[in-house]
Coordinates of C-alpha atoms in Angstrom, one line a residue:
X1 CA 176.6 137.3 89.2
X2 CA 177.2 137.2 93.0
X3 CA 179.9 136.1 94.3
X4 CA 179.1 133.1 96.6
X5 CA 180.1 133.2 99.8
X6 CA 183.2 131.8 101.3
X7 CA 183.1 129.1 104.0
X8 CA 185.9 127.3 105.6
X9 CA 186.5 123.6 105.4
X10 CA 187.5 123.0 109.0
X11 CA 184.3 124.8 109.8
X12 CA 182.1 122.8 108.0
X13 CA 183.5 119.1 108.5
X14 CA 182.9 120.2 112.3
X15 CA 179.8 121.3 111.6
X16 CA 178.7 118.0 109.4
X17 CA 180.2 115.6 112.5
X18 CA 178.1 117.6 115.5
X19 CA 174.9 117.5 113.1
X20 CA 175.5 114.4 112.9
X21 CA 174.3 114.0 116.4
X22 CA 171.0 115.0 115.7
X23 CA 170.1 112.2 112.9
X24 CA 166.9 110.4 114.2
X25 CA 167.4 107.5 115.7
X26 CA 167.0 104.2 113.0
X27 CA 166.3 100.2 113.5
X28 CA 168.5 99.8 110.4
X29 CA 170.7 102.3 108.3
X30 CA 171.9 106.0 108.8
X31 CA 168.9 108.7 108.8
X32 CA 169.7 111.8 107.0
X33 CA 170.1 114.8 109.2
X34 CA 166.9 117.0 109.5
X35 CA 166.4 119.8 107.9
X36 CA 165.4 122.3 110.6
X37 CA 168.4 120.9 112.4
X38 CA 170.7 122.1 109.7
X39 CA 169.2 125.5 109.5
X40 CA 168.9 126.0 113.1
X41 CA 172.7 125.0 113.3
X42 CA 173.9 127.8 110.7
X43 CA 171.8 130.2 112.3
X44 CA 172.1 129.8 116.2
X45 CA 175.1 127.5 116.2
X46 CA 177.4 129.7 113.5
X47 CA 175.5 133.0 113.3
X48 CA 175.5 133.1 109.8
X49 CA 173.3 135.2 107.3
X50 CA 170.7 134.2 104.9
X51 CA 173.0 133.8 102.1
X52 CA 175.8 132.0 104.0
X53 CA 173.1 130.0 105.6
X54 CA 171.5 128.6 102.3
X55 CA 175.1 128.0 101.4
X56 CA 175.8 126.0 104.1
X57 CA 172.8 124.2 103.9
X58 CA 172.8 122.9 100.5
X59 CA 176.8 122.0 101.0
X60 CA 176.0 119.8 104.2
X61 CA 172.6 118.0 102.5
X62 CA 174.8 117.2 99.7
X63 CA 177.9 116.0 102.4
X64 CA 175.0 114.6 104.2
X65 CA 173.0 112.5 101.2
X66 CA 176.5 110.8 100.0
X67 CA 177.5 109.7 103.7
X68 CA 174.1 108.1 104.2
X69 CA 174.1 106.3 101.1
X70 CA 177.8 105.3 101.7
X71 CA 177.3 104.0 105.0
X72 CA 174.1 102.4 104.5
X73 CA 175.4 100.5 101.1
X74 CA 178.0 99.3 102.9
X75 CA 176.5 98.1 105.9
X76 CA 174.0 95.9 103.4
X77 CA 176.4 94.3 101.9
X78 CA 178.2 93.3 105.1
X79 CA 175.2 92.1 106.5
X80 CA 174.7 89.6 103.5

């Protein structure tokens, strides 16, 4: 098996907050950050390879998926 590759924390909570200027803008509740937007970010943004890329990518859609569904919970049940 592979080893997977290594990438630092720093980097990526960086990384997750200035994606997180590309979210589509919503009426109600936190979009999820597109795709195309992450993969352009890991390739343009942070040079990385294929394999560092798909690693980075399936870190910050998980990061991604719990902040939406944090923030948007919360925000319904303040609004109630």
């Amino acid at each position: 098996m592979k080893k997977a590759p290594t990438l630092e924390r720093p980097l990526l909570w960086e990384a997750f907050w200035d994606l997180s200027t590309m979210r589509s803008p919503a009426m109600a509740g936190v979009t999820s950050i597109p795709y195309d937007k992450i993969r352009w970010y890991a390739s343009n943004e942070l040079q990385l390879d294929n394999e560092e890329a798909d690693a980075f990518l399936w870190i910050i859609r998980r990061v991604d998926s719990h902040f939406v569904n944090r923030t948007n919970t919360k925000a319904a049940s303040q609004s109630k």
